[in-house]
Every structure is written in C-alpha cells, then in structure tokens.
XYZ file of N, CA and C in Angstrom:
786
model
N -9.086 -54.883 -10.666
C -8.527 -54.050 -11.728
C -9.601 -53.204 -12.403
N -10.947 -53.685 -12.696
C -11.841 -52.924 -13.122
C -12.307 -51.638 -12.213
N -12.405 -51.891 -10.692
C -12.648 -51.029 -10.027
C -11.733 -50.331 -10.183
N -10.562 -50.190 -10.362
C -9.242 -49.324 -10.355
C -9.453 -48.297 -11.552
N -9.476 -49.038 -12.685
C -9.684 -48.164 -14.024
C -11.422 -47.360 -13.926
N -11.741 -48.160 -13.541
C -12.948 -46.942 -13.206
C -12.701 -46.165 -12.413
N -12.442 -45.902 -10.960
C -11.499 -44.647 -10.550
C -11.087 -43.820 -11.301
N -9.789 -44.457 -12.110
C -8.827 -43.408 -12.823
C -9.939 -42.719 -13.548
N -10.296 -43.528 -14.567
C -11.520 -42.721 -15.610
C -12.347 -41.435 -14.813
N -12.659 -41.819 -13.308
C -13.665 -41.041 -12.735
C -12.305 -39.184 -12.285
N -11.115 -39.683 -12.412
C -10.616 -39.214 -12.125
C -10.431 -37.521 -13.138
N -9.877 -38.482 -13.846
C -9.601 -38.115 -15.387
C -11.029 -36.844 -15.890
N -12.103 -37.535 -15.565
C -13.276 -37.290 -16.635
C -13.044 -35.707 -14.676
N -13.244 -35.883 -14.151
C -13.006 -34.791 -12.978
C -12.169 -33.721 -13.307
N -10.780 -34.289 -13.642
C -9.746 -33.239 -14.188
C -10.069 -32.282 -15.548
N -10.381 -32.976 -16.428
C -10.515 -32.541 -17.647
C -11.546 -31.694 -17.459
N -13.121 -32.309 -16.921
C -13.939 -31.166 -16.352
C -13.821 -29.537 -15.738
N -12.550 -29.890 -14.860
C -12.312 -28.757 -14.090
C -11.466 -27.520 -15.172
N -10.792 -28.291 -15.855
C -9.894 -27.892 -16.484
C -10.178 -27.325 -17.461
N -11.081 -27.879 -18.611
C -11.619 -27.576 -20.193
C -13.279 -27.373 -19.800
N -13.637 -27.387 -18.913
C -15.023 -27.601 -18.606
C -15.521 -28.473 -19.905
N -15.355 -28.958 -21.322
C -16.053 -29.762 -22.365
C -15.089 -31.125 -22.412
N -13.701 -30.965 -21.706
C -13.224 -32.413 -21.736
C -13.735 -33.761 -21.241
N -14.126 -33.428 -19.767
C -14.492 -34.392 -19.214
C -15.664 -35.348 -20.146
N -16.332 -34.078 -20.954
C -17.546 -35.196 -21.616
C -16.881 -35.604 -22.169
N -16.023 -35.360 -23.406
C -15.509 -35.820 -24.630
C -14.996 -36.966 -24.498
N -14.225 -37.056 -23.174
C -13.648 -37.669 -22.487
C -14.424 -39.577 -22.432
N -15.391 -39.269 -21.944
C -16.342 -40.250 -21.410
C -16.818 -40.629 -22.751
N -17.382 -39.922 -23.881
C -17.828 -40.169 -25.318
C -17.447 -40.947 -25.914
N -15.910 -40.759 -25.843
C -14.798 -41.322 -26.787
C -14.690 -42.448 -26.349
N -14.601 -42.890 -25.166
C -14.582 -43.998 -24.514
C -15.572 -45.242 -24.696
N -16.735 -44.638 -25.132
C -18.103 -45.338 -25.119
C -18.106 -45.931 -26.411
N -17.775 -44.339 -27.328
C -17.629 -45.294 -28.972
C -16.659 -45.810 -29.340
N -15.728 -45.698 -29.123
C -14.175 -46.354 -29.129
C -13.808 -47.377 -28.283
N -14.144 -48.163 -27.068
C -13.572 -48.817 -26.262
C -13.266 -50.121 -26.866
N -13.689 -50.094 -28.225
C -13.002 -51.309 -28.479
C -11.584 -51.024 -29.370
N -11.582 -49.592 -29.505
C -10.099 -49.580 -30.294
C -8.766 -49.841 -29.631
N -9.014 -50.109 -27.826
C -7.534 -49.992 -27.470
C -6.796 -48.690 -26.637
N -5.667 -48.761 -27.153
C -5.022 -47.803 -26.202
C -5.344 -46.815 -27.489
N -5.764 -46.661 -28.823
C -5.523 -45.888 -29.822
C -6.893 -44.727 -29.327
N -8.141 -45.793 -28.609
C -9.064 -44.554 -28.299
C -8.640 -43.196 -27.464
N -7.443 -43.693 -26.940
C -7.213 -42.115 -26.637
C -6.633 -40.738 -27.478
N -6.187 -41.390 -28.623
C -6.066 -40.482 -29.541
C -7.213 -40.230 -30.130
N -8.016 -41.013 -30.356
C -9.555 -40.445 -30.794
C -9.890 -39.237 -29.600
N -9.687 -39.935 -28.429
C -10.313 -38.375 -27.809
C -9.508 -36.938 -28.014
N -8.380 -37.215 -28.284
C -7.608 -35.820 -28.921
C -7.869 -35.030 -29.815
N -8.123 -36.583 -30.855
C -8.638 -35.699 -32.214
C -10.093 -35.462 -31.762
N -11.157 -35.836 -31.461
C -12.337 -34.942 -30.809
C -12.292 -33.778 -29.913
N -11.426 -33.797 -29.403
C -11.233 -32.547 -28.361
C -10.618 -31.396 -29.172
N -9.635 -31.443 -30.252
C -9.362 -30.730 -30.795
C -10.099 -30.275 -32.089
N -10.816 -31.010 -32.357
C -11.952 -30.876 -33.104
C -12.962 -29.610 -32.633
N -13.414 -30.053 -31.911
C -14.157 -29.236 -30.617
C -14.171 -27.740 -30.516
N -12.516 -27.903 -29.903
C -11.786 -26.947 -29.206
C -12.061 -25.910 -30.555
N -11.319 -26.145 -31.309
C -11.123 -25.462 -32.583
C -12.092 -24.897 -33.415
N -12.883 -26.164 -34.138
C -13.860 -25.623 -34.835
C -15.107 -25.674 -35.012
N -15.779 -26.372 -34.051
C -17.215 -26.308 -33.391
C -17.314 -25.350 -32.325
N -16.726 -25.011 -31.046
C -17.228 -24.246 -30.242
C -16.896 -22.813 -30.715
N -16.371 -21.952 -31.420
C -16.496 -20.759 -31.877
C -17.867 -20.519 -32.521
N -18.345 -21.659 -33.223
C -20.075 -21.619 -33.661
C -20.688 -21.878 -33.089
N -20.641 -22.742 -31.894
C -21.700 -22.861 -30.639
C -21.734 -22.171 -29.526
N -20.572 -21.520 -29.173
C -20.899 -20.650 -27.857
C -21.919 -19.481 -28.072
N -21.703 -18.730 -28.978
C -22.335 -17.720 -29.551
C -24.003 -17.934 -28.723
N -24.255 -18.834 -29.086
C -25.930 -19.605 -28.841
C -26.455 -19.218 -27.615
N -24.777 -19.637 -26.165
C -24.896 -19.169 -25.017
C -24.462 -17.879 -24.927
N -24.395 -17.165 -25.275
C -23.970 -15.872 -25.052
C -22.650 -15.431 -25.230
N -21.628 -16.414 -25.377
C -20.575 -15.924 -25.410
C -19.748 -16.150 -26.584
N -18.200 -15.618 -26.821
C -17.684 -15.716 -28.135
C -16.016 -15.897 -27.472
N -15.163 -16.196 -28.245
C -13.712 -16.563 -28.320
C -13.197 -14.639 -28.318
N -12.466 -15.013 -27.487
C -11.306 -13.597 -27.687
C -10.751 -13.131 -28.701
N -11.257 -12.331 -29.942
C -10.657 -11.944 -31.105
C -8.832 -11.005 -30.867
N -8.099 -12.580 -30.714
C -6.454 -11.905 -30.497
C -6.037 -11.561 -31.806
N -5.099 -10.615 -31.863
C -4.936 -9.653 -32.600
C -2.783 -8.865 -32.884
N -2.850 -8.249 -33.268
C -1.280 -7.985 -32.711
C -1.599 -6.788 -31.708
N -2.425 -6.596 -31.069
C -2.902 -6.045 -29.859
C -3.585 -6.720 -28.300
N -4.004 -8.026 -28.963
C -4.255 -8.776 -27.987
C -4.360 -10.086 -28.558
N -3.206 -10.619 -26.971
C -2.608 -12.209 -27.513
C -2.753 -12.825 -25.883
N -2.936 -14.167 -25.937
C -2.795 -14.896 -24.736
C -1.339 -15.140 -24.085
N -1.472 -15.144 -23.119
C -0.127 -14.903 -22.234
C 0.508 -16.580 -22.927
N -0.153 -17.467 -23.035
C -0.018 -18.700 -23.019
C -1.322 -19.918 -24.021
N -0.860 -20.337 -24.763
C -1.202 -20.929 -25.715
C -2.359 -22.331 -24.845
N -2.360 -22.303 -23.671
C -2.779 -23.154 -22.443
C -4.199 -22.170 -22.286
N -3.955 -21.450 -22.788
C -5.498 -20.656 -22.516
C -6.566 -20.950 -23.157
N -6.498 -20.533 -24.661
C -6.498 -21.251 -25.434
C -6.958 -22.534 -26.010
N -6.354 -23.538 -25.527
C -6.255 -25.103 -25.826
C -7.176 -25.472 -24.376
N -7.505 -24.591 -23.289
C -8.491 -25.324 -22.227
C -9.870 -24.981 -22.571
N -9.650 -23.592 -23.830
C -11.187 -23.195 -23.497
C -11.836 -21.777 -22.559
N -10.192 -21.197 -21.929
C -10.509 -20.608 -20.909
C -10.672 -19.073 -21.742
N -10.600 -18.951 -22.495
C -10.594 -17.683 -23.588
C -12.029 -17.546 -24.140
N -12.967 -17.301 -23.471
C -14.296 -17.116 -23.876
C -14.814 -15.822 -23.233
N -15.592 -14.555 -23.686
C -16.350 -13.803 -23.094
C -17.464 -13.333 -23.836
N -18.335 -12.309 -23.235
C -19.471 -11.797 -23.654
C -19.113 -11.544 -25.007
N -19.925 -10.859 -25.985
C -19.531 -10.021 -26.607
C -18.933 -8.340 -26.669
N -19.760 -8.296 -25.489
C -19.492 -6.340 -24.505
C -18.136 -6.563 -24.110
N -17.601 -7.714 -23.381
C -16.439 -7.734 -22.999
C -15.516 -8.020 -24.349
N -15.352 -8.665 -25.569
C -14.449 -8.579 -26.228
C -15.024 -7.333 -26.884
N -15.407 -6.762 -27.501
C -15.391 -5.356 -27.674
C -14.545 -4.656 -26.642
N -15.209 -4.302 -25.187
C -14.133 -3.582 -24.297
C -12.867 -3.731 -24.531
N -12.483 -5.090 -24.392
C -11.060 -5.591 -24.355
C -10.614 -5.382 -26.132
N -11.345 -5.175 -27.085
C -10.520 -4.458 -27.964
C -10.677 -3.116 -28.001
N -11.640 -2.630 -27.560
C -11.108 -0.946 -27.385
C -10.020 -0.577 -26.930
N -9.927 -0.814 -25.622
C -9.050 -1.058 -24.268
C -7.771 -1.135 -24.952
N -7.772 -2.092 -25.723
C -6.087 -2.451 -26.583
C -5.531 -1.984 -27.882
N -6.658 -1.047 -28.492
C -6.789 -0.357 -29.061
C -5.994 1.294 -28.616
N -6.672 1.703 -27.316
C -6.155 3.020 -26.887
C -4.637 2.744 -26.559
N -4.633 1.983 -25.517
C -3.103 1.637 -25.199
C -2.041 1.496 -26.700
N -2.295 0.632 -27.297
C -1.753 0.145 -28.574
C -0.966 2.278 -29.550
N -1.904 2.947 -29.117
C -1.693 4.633 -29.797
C -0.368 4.409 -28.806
N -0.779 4.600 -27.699
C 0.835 5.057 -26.922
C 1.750 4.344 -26.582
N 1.505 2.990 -26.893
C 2.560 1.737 -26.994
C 2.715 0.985 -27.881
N 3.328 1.345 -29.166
C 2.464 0.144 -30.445
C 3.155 -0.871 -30.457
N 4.045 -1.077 -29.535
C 4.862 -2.742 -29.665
C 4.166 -3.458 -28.103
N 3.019 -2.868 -27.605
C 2.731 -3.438 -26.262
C 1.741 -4.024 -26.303
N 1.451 -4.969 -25.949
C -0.390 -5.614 -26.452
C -1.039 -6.023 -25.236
N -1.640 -5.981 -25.154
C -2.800 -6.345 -24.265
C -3.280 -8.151 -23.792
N -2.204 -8.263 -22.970
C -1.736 -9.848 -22.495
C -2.769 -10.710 -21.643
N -3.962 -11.367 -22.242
C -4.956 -11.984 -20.966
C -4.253 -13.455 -20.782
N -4.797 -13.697 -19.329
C -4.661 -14.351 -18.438
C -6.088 -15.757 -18.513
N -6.292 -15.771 -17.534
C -7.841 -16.804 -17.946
C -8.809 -15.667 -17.950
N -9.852 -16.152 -18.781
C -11.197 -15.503 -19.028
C -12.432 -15.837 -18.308
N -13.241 -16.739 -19.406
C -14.172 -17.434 -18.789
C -14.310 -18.970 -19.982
N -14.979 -19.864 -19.794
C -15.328 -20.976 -20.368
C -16.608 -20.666 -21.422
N -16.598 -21.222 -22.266
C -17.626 -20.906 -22.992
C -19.063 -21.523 -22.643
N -19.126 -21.877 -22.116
C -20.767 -22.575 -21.931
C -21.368 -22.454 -20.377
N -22.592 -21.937 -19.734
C -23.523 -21.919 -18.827
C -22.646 -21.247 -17.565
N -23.342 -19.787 -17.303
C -23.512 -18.823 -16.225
C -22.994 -19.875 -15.288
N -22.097 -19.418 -14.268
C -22.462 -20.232 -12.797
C -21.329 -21.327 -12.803
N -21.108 -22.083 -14.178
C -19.653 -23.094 -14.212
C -18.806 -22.320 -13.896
N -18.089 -22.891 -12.689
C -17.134 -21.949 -11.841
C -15.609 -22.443 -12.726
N -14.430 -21.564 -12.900
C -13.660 -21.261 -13.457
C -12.456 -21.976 -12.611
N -12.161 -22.902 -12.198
C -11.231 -23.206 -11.334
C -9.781 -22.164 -11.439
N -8.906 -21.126 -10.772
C -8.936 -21.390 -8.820
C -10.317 -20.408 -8.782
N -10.769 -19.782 -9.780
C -11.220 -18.388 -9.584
C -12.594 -18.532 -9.261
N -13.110 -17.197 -8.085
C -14.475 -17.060 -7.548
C -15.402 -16.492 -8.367
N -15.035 -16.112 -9.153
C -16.438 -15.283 -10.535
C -16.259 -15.364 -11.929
N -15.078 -16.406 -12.318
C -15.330 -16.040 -13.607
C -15.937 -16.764 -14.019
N -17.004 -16.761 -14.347
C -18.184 -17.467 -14.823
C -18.966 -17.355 -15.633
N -19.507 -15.847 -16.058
C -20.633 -15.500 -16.716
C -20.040 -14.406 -17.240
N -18.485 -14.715 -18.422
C -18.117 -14.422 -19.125
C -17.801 -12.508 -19.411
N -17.757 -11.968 -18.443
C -17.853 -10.799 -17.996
C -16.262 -10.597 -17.195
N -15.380 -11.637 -17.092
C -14.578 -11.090 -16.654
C -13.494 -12.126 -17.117
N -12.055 -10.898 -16.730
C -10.585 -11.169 -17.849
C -9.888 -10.930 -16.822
N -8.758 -11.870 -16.645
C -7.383 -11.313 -16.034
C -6.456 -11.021 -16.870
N -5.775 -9.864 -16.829
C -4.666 -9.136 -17.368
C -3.383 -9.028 -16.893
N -2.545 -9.124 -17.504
C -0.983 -8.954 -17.420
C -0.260 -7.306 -17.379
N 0.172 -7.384 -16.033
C 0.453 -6.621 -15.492
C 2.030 -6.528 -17.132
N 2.493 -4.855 -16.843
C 3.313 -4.350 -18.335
C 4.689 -4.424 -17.280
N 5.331 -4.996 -17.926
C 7.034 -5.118 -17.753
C 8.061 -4.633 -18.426
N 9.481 -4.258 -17.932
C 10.234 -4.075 -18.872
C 11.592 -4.491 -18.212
N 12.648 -4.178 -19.365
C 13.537 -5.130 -19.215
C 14.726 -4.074 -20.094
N 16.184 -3.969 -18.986
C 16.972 -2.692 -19.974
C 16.325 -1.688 -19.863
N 15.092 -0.882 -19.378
C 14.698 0.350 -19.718
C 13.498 0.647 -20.569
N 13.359 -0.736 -21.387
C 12.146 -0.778 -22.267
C 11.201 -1.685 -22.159
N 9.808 -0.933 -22.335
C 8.917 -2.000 -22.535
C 9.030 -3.403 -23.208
N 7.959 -4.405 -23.026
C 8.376 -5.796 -23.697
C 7.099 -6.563 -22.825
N 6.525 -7.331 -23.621
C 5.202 -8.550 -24.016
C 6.190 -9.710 -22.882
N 6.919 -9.752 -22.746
C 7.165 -10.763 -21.232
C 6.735 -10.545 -20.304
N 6.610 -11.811 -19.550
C 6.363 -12.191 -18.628
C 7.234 -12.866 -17.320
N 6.739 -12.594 -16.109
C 7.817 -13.620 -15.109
C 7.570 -14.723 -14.877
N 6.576 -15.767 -15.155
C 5.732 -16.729 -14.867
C 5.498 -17.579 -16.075
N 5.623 -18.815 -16.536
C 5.021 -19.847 -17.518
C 3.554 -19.624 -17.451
N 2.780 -19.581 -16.242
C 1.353 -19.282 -16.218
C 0.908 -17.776 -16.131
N 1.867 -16.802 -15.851
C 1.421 -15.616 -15.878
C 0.601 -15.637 -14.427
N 0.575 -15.950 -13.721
C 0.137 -15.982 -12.014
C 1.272 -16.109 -11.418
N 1.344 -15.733 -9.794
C 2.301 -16.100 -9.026
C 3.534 -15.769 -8.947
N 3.615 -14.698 -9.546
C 5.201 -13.906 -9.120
C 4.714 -12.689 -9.087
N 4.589 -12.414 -7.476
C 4.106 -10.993 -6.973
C 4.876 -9.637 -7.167
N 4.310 -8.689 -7.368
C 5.175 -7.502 -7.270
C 5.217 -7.079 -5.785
N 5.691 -7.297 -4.642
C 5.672 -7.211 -3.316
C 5.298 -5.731 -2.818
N 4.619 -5.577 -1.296
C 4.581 -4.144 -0.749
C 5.912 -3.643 -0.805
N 6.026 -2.367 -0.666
C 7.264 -1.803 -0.173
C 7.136 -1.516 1.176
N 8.512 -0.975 1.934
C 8.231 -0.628 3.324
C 7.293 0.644 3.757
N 6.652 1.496 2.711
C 5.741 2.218 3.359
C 4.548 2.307 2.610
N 4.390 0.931 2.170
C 3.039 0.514 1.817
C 1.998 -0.706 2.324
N 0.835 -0.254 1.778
C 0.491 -1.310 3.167
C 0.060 -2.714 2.491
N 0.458 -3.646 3.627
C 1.048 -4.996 3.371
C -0.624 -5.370 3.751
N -1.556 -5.782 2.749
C -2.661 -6.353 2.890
C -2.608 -7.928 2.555
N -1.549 -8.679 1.737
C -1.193 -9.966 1.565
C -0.735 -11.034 3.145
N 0.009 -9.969 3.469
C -0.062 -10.537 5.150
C -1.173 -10.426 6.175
N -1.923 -9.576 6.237
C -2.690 -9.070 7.110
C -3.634 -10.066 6.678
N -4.072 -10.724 5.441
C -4.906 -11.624 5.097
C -4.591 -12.657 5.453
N -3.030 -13.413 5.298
C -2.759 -14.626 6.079
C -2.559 -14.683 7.317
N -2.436 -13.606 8.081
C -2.398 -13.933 9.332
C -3.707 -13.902 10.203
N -4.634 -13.670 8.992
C -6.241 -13.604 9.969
C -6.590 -15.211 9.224
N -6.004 -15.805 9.094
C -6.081 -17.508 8.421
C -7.024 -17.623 6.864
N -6.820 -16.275 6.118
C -6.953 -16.766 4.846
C -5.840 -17.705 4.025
N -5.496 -18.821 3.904
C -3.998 -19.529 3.797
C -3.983 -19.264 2.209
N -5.389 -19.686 1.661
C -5.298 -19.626 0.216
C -5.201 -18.131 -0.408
N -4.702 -16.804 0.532
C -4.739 -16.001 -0.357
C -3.027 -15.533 -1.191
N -2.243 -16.759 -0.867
C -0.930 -16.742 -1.174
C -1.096 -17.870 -2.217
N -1.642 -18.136 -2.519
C -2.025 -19.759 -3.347
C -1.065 -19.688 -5.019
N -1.983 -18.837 -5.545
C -1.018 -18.331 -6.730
C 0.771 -18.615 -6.793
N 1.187 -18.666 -5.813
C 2.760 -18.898 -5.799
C 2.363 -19.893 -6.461
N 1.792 -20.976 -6.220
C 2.109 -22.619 -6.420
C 1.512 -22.419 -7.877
N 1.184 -22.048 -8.758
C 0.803 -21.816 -10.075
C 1.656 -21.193 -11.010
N 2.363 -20.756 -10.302
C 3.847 -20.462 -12.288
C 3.851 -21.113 -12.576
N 4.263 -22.499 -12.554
C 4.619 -23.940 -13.649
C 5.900 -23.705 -14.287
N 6.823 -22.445 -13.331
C 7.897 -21.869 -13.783
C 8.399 -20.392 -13.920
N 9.311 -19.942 -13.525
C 9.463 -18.954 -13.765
C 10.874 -18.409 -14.550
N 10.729 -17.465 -15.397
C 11.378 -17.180 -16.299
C 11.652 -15.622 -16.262
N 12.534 -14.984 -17.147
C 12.908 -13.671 -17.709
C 12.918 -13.290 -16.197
N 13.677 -13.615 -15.279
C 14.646 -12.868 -14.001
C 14.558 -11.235 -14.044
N 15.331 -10.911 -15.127
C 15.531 -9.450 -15.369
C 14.118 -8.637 -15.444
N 13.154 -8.802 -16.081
C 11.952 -8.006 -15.609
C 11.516 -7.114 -14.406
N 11.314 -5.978 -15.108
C 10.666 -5.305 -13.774
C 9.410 -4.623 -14.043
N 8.270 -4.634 -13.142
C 7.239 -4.148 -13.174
C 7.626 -2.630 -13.280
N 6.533 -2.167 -14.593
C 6.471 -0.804 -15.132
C 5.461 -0.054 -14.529
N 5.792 0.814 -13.659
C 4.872 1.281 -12.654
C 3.764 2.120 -13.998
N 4.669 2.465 -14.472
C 3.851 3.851 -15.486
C 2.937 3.580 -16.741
N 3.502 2.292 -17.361
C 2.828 1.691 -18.201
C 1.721 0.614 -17.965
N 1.623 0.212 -16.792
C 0.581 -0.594 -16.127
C -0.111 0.506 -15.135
N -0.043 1.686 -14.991
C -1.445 2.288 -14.350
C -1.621 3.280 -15.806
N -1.195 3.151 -16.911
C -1.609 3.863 -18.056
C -2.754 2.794 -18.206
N -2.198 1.448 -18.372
C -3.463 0.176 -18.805
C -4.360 0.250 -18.278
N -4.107 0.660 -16.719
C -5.529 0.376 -15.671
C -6.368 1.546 -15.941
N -5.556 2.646 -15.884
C -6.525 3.861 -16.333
C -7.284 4.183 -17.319
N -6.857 3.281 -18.701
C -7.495 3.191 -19.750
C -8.608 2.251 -19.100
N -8.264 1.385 -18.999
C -9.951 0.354 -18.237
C -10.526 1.002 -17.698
N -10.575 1.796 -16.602
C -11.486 2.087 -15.271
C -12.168 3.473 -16.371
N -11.721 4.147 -17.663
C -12.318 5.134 -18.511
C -13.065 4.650 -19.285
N -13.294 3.368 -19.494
C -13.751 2.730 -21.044
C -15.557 2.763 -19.998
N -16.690 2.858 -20.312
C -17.931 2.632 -19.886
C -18.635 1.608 -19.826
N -17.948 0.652 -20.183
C -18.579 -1.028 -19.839
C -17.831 -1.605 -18.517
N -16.696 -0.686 -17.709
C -16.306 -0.924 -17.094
C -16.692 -1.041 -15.513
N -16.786 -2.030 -15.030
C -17.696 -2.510 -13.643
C -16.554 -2.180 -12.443
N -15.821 -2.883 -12.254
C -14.412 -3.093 -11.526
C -13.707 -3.425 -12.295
N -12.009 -3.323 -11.446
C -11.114 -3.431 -11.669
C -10.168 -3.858 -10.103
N -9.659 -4.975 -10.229
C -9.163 -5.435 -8.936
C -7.420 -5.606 -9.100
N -6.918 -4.636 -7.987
C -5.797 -5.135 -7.705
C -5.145 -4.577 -6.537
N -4.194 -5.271 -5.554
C -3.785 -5.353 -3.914
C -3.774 -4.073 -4.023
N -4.193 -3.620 -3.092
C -4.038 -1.898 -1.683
C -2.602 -1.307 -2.335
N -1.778 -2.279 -2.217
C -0.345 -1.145 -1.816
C 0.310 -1.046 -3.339
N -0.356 -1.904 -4.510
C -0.224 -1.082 -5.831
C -1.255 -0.027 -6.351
N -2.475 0.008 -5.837
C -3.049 1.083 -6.397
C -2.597 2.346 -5.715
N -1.913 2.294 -4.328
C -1.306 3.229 -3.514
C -0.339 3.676 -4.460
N 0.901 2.771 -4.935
C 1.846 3.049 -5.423
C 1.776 3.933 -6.650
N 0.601 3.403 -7.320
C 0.140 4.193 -8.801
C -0.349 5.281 -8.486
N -0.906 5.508 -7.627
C -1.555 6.741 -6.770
C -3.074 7.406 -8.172
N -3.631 6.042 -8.335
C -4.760 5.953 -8.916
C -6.237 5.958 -7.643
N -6.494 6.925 -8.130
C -8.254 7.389 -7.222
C -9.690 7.127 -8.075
N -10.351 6.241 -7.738
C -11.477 5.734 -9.096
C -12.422 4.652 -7.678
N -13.591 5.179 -8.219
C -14.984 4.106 -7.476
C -14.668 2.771 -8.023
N -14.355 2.763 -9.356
C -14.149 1.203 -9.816
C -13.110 0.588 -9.761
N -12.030 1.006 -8.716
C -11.071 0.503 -8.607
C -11.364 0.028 -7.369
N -10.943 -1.169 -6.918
C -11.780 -1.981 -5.981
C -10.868 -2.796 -5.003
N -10.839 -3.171 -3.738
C -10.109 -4.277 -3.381
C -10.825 -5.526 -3.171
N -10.777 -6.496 -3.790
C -11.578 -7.863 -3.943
C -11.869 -8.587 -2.556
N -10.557 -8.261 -1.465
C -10.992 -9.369 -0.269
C -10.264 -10.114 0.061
N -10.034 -10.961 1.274
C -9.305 -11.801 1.491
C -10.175 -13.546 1.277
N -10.970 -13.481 0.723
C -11.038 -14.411 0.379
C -11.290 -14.654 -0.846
N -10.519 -13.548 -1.501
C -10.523 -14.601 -2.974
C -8.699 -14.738 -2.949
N -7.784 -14.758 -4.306
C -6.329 -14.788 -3.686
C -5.858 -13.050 -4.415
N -4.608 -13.117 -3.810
C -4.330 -11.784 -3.970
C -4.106 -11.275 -5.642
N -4.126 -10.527 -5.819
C -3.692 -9.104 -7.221
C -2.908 -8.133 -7.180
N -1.340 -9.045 -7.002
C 0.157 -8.348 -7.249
C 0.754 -9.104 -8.053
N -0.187 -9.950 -8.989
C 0.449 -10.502 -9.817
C 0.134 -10.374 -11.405
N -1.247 -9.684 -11.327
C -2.324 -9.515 -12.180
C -3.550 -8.878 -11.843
N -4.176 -8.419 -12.936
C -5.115 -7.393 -12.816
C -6.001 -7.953 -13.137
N -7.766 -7.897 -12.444
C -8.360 -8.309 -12.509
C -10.015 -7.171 -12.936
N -10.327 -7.689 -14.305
C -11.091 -6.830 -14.826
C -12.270 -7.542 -15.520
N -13.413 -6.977 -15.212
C -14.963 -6.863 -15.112
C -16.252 -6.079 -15.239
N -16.895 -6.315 -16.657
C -17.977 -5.101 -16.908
C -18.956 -5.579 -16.113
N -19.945 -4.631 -16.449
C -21.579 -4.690 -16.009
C -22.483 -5.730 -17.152
C-alpha cells in the first residue's frame, strides 16, 4: 500500500507539474508539512496553491522576466482554466503588444475583445508549455479566432477549451491538415481531443473580423510571426513575411491563431 500511494503522489506531483508548472511543488510541500493532518492536508494544498496562484506570483514573476496578462474589457481569457493553471504569463513587450493590439481592434469593434488561449507559465525560459512546442519564454499567445452568430459579432466560442473545433478547408483550398496526416504526422489532428466540450452550435467563423485581428498583429512592430493553416490565410487572402505556416509537426491552426514577438 505504501508503494501504491507513492506512485499516485509521483503521479499527481507529474500532473500538476505539467499542468500549473508551480503545483507539483506545492504539491509535495504541503504534504511534508501537513502529513500529519489527514485527508484535510489536501485542502491545505489548495489553500497554498491558491495563495500562490493569486497573490505571490504576480510579485515574483516579474524577477524572471515575466508578468500576468493585464485583462481588461478588451482582453479576457477564453476560460477561467487559464488563469487558475498559471498559463497567463508573458514578457512585458508582449502584454503591451497584446494591449495595443486590443486596443486598435476594440476602435472598430467595441463589444469585441481580444480572447487568449494559453500563453506561457511564469517561471524559467525552456519549461515547455504542455501540448505546445514554444511556448516557453513568454513571447508567445494563442488567440481566438472572432465569431458570430445571427449576423453579429459575439466573445463566443465553439469549444469549453477554445482548441479543437476546426474551421475546415473548402473544396478549392488547400487541405494541408491532411497532407500532414497522411505523411504520419498523427498528432497534427490532436487538438480535436481537447474541447472538454463543445458548445454555441450556431457560430460561424467571421472571415472579416478575424483577418481585421490578424492584420492588426502582423502591423503592430513587436510582431515576429503569426501562425495559422495554408487554406485560411488563402481564404483571407492576407500577403505578409510574418505570416507563417508552422509545420507539420507542431498541431494544426484552424482553430486558433498563433502569435509571437521578437
């Protein structure tokens, strides 16, 4: 039985790692000074984690270079899970960008805000961002592609996670999501398995108001890239050096936009 609960613990302190990148310690902490409280030490690790979460790491990331996403009624997290993991951390160049950015849009859409996705973690270059290949060194944001619903814009989404409900090729666009799985990238369809749900049916991708967003990015001058699939930048019929196609081995961008300074 001891070997067992050590497992789980090893398990646990793995998940939370991947997940909050600061859980897994807290995790193990709480355990060390608490193990004699019971099943109650796991609420100690809550209230430490939320402790943490909340009102120590906005004063300690800074140290490493980075800062919390100043959301705004221009920019809000797709999901309150963003948030609460930690995954809402960037440079300072990048939350500046990303309030300029939501700033310009905000003139020609003032009920539309500027919807991120995961960011980066607040602490040390190089801690890889689980599913993602670079977000790491706080320089880069995924964004929510603009929807509407009836005819009008609207801050929904198709997805609980905001991943994984593609806007598909059309028939005379080119299908780079297949052409990637059939050369045996498997994980570049992966994202399906990440909604955690899907919702608001009626939505439809706003061709006009999501290459207004992208075009505002790829103009702003802290701007490095900007990633998203072949057969929507076709569709937008957007022409830019920093508009980029990422690859088949990272996963695809018909679900979200993927954006990155220097």
């Amino acid at each position: 039985m001891k070997i067992l609960k050590v497992i789980v613990h090893i398990i646990i302190f793995f998940l939370l790692t991947v997940i909050t990148q600061i859980g897994g310690l807290l995790y193990i902490i709480s355990l060390l000074i608490f193990r004699k409280k019971g099943k109650v030490k796991y609420l100690y690790f809550i209230g430490t984690y939320m402790l943490f979460t909340f009102i120590l790491l906005p004063y300690i990331a800074p140290t490493f270079g980075r800062e919390r996403i100043k959301n705004s009624n221009k920019i809000e997290p797709h999901s309150y899970f963003y948030v609460l993991t930690n995954r809402n951390y960037v440079t300072p160049k990048m939350n500046q960008a990303i309030t300029n950015i939501a700033s310009n849009l905000n003139k020609e859409s003032p009920n539309i805000r500027l919807v991120y996705l995961d960011a980066n973690f607040p602490f040390l270059d190089g801690f890889p961002l689980f599913p993602h290949l670079s977000h790491n060194d706080g320089k880069k944001i995924d964004i929510s592609f603009v929807y509407s619903i009836d005819g009008k814009l609207t801050n929904k989404k198709p997805s609980l996670s905001g991943y994984g409900v593609y806007e598909l090729p059309k028939p005379n666009e080119r299908d780079q999501p297949k052409k990637c799985k059939e050369n045996g990238y498997w994980q570049y369809d992966f994202p399906k398995h990440l909604t955690f749900g899907t919702w608001n049916k009626d939505l439809k991708f706003s061709d006009s108001a999501t290459k207004k967003m992208i075009v505002t990015m790829l103009r702003h001058p802290s701007t490095h890239k900007v990633f998203i699939e072949p057969h929507l930048k076709q569709r937008l019929g957007i022409e830019n050096s920093k508009l980029r196609y990422h690859g088949c081995q990272a996963v695809r961008h018909d679900d979200h936009i993927h954006l990155q300074i220097r």
